[in-house]
Tab-separated table of C-alpha atoms in Angstrom:
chain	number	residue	atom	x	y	z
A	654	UNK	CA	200.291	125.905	64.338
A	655	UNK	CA	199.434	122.762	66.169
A	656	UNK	CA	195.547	122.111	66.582
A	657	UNK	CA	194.441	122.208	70.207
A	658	UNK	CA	193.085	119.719	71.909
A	659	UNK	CA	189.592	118.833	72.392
A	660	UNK	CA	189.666	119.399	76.036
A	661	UNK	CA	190.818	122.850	75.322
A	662	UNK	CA	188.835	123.813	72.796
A	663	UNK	CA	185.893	123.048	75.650
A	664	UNK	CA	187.247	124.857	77.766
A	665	UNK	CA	187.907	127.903	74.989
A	666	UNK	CA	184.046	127.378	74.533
A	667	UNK	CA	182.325	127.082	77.624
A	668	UNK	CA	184.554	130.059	79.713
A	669	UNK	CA	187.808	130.814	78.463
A	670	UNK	CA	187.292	132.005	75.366
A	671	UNK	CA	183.176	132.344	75.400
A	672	UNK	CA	182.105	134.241	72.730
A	673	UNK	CA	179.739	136.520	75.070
A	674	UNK	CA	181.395	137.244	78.246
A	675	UNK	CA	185.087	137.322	76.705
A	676	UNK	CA	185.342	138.404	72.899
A	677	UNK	CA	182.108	139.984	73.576
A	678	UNK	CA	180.611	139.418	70.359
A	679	UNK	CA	177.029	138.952	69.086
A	680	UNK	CA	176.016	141.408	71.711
A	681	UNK	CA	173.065	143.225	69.217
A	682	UNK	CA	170.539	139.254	69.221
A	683	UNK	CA	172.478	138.907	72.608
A	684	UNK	CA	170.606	141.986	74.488
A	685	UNK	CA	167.968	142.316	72.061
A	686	UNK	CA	165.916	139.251	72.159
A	687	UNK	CA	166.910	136.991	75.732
A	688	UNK	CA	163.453	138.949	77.817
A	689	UNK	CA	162.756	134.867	78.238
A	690	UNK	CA	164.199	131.970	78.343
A	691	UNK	CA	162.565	130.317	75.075
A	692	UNK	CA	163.300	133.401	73.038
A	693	UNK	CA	167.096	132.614	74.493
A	694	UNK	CA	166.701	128.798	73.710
A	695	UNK	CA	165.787	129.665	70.255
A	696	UNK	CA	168.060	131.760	68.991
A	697	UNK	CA	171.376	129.464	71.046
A	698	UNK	CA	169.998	127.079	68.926
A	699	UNK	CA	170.075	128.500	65.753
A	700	UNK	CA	173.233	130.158	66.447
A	701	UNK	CA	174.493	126.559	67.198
A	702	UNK	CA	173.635	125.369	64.290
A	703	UNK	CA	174.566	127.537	62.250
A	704	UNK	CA	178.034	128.054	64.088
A	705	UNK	CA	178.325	123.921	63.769
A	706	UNK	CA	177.712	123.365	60.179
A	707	UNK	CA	179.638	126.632	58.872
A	708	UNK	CA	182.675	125.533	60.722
A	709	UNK	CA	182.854	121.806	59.529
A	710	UNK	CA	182.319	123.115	55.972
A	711	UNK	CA	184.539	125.943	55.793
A	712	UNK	CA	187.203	123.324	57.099
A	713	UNK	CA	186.046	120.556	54.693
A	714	UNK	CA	186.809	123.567	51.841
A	715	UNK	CA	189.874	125.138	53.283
A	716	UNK	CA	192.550	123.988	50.847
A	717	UNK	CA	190.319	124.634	47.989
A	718	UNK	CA	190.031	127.809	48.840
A	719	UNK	CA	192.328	130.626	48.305
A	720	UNK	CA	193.077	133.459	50.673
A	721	UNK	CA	191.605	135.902	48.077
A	722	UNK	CA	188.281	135.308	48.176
A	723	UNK	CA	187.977	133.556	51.947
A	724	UNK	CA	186.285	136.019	53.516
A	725	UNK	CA	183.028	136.353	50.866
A	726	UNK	CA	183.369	132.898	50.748
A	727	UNK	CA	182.968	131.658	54.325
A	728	UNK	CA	180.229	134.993	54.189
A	729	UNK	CA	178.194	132.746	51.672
A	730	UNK	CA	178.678	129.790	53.564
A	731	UNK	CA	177.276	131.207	56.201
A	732	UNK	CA	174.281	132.744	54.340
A	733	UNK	CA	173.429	129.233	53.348
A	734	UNK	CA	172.872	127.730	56.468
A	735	UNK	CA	171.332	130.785	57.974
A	736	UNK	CA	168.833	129.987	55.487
A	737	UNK	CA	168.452	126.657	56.136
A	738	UNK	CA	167.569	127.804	59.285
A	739	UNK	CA	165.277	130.336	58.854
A	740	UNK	CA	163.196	127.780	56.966
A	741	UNK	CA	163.404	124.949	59.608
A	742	UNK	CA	162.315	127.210	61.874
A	743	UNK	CA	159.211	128.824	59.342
A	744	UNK	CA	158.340	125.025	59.213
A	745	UNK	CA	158.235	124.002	62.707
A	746	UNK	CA	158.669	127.057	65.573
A	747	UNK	CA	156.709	129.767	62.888
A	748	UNK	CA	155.350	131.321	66.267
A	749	UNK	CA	158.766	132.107	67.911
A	750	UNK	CA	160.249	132.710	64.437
A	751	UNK	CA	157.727	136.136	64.626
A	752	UNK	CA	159.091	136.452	67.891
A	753	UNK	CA	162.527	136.672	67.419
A	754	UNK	CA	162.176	138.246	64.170
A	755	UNK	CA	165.352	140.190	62.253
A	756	UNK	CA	167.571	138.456	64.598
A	757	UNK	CA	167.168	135.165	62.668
A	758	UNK	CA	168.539	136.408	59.222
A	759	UNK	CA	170.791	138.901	60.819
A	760	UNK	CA	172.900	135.565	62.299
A	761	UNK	CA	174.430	135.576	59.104
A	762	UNK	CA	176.445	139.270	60.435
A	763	UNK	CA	177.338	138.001	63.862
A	764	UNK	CA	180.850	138.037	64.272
A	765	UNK	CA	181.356	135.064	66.350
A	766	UNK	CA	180.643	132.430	63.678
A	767	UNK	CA	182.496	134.654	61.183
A	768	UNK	CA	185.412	134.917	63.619
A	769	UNK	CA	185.687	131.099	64.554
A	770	UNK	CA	185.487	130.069	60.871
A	771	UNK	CA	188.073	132.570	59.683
A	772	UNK	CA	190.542	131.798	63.446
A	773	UNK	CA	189.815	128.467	63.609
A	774	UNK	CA	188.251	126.280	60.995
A	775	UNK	CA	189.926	127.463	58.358
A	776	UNK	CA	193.381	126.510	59.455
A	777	UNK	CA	192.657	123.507	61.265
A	778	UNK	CA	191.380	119.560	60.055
A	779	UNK	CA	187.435	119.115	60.216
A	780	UNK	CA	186.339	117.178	63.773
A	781	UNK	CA	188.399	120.009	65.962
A	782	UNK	CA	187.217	122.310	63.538
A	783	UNK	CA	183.275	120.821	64.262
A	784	UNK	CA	183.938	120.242	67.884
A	785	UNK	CA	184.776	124.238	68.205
A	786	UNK	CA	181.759	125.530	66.465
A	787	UNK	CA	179.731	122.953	68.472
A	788	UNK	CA	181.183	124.203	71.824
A	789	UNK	CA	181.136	128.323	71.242
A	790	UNK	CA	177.694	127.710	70.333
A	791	UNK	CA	177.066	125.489	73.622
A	792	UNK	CA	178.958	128.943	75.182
A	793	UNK	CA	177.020	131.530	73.966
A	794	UNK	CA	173.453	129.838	74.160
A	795	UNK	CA	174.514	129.257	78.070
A	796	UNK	CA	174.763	132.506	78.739
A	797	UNK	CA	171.787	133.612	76.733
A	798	UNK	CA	169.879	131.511	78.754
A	799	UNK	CA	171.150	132.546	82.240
A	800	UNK	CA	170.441	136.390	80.722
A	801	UNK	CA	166.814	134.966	79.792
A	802	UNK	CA	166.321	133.564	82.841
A	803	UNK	CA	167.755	136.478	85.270
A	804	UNK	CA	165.000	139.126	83.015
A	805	UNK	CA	162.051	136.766	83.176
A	806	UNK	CA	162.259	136.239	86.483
A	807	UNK	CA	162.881	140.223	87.614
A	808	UNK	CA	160.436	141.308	84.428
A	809	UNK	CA	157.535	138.893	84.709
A	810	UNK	CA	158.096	136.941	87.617
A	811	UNK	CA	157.955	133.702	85.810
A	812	UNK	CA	160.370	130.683	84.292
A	813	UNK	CA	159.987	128.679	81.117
A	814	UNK	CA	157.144	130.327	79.999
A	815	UNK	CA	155.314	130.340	76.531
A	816	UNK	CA	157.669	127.518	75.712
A	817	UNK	CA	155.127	125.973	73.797
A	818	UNK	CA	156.425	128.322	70.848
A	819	UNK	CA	159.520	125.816	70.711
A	820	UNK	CA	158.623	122.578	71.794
A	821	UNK	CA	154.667	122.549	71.228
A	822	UNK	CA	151.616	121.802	73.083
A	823	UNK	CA	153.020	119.073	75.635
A	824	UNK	CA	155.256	122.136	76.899
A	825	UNK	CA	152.207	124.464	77.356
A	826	UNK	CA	152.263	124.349	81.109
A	827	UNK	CA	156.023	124.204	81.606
A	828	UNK	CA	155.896	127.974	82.914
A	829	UNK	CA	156.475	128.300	86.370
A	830	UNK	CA	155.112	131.300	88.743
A	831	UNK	CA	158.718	132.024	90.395
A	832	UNK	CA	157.210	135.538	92.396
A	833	UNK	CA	153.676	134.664	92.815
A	834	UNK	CA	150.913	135.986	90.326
A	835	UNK	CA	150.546	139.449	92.410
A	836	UNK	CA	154.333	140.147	91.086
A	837	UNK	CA	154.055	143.526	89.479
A	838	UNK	CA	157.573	143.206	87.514
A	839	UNK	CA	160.524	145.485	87.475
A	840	UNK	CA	160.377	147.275	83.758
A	841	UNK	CA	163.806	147.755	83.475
A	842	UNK	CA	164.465	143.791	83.339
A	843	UNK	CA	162.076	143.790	80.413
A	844	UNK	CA	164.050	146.391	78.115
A	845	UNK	CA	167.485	146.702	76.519
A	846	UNK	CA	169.094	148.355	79.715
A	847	UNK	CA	168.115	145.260	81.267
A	848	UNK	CA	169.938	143.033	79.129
A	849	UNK	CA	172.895	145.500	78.968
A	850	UNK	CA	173.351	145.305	83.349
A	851	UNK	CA	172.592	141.441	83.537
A	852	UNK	CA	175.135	140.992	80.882
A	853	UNK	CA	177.872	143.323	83.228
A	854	UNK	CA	176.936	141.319	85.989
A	855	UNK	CA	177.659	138.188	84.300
A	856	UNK	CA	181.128	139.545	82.584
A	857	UNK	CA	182.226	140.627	86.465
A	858	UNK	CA	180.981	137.346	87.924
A	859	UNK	CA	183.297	135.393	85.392
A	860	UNK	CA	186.233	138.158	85.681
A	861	UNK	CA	185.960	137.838	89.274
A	862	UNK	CA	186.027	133.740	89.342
A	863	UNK	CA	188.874	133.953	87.177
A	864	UNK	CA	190.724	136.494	89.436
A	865	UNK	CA	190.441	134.267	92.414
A	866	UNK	CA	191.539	131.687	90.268
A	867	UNK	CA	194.640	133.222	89.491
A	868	UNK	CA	195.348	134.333	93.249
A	869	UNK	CA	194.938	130.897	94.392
A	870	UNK	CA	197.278	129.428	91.678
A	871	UNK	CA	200.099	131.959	92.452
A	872	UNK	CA	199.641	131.474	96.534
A	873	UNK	CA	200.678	127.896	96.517
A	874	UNK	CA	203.482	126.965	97.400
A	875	UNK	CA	205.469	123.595	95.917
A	876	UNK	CA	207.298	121.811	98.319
A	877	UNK	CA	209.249	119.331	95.880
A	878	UNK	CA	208.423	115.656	97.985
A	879	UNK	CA	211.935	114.496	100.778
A	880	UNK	CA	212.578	118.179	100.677
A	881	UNK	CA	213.086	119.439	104.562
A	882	UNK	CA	212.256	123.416	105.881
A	883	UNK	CA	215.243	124.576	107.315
A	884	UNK	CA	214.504	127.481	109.877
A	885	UNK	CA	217.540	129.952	110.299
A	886	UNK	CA	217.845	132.660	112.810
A	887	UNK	CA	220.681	135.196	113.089
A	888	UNK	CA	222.798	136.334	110.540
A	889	UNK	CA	224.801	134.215	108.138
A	890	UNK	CA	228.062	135.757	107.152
């Protein structure tokens, strides 16, 4: 199987093939934890990582290891840099790592960077192999944000707030009042349900886009370049 390119794999990231609103996996830290945007920031990024450096290394391994033991393999692989960065993140974010909680260690079960590194890096040479796990995280943190962002707003009435617990004190008064201090919230934007109709929205938004796409494409018409319309009336016998 030939490798894609890198403009594909992109594109496989970011919307084809996002990991979120198509194969619609790592749904459970997905709905669970994105009631803000820096709870949404953090765990993209860890997810990135993770996704990133599991890829490149199950690639840099993959004809050393047999198709036997694969799976527990790329599972341990996984596992290690899960750890890695649970203990980045003890070190430096400890307040958002109690925020986010179970969902740090539990990366190691999300199915997206299992699937890419079984699909993809382990069949195919290490920079495409990097570049993919690079861009499905890119992929899924976008749309953790925009999930973050849509509940913050409707739940709290705010933007970028507490995002201190990520990038420290000089981001202390990032937060922005979006509805105006008086904004009593909507609770529902605040709890799973939330999560679970903002995530719909988003899935029909990009099914929708992609539908007109398609209409568009198959509405043109190619008119090959010296070619001339003939109109004909009557019947031709």
């Amino acid at each position: 199987m030939a490798t894609p390119g890198y403009a594909e794999i992109t594109h496989n990231g970011l919307w084809k093939n996002n990991p979120a609103l198509v194969q619609l996996l790592g749904l459970c830290p997905l709905l669970a934890v994105t009631g803000t945007v820096v709870n949404a920031i953090g765990l993209g990024l860890a997810t990135t990582g993770v996704l990133t450096c599991s890829n490149l290394a199950v690639s840099l391994v993959r004809q050393q290891m047999p198709d036997t033991v694969r799976l527990p393999a790329s599972v341990m692989i996984i596992a290690t840099f899960v750890t890695c960065v649970e203990l980045l993140m003890k070190a430096f974010t400890y307040e958002l790592y109690l925020v986010l909680g179970i969902f740090i260690p539990l990366i190691v079960t999300n199915c997206a960077i299992l699937g890419r590194a079984d699909a993809f890096a382990s069949k195919n040479p290490v920079l495409p192999s990097l570049v993919d796990g690079f861009m499905m995280g890119v992929g899924f943190t976008a749309v953790l944000i925009v999930i973050g962002a849509v509940r913050e707003i409707l739940g709290q009435g705010t933007l970028f707030s507490d995002m201190d617990l990520l990038l420290g004190p000089m981001a202390k008064d990032w937060g922005i009042s979006v509805l105006g201090s008086n904004y009593p919230g909507v609770l529902v934007a605040v709890l799973p349900p939330g999560a679970f109709l903002v995530a719909g929205l988003l899935i029909a938004t990009k099914n929708a886009i992609d539908s007109g796409i398609e209409r568009r494409r198959s509405q043109q018409v190619k008119i090959v370049p010296g070619s001339k319309r003939v109109r004909v009336t009557g019947k031709i016998s």
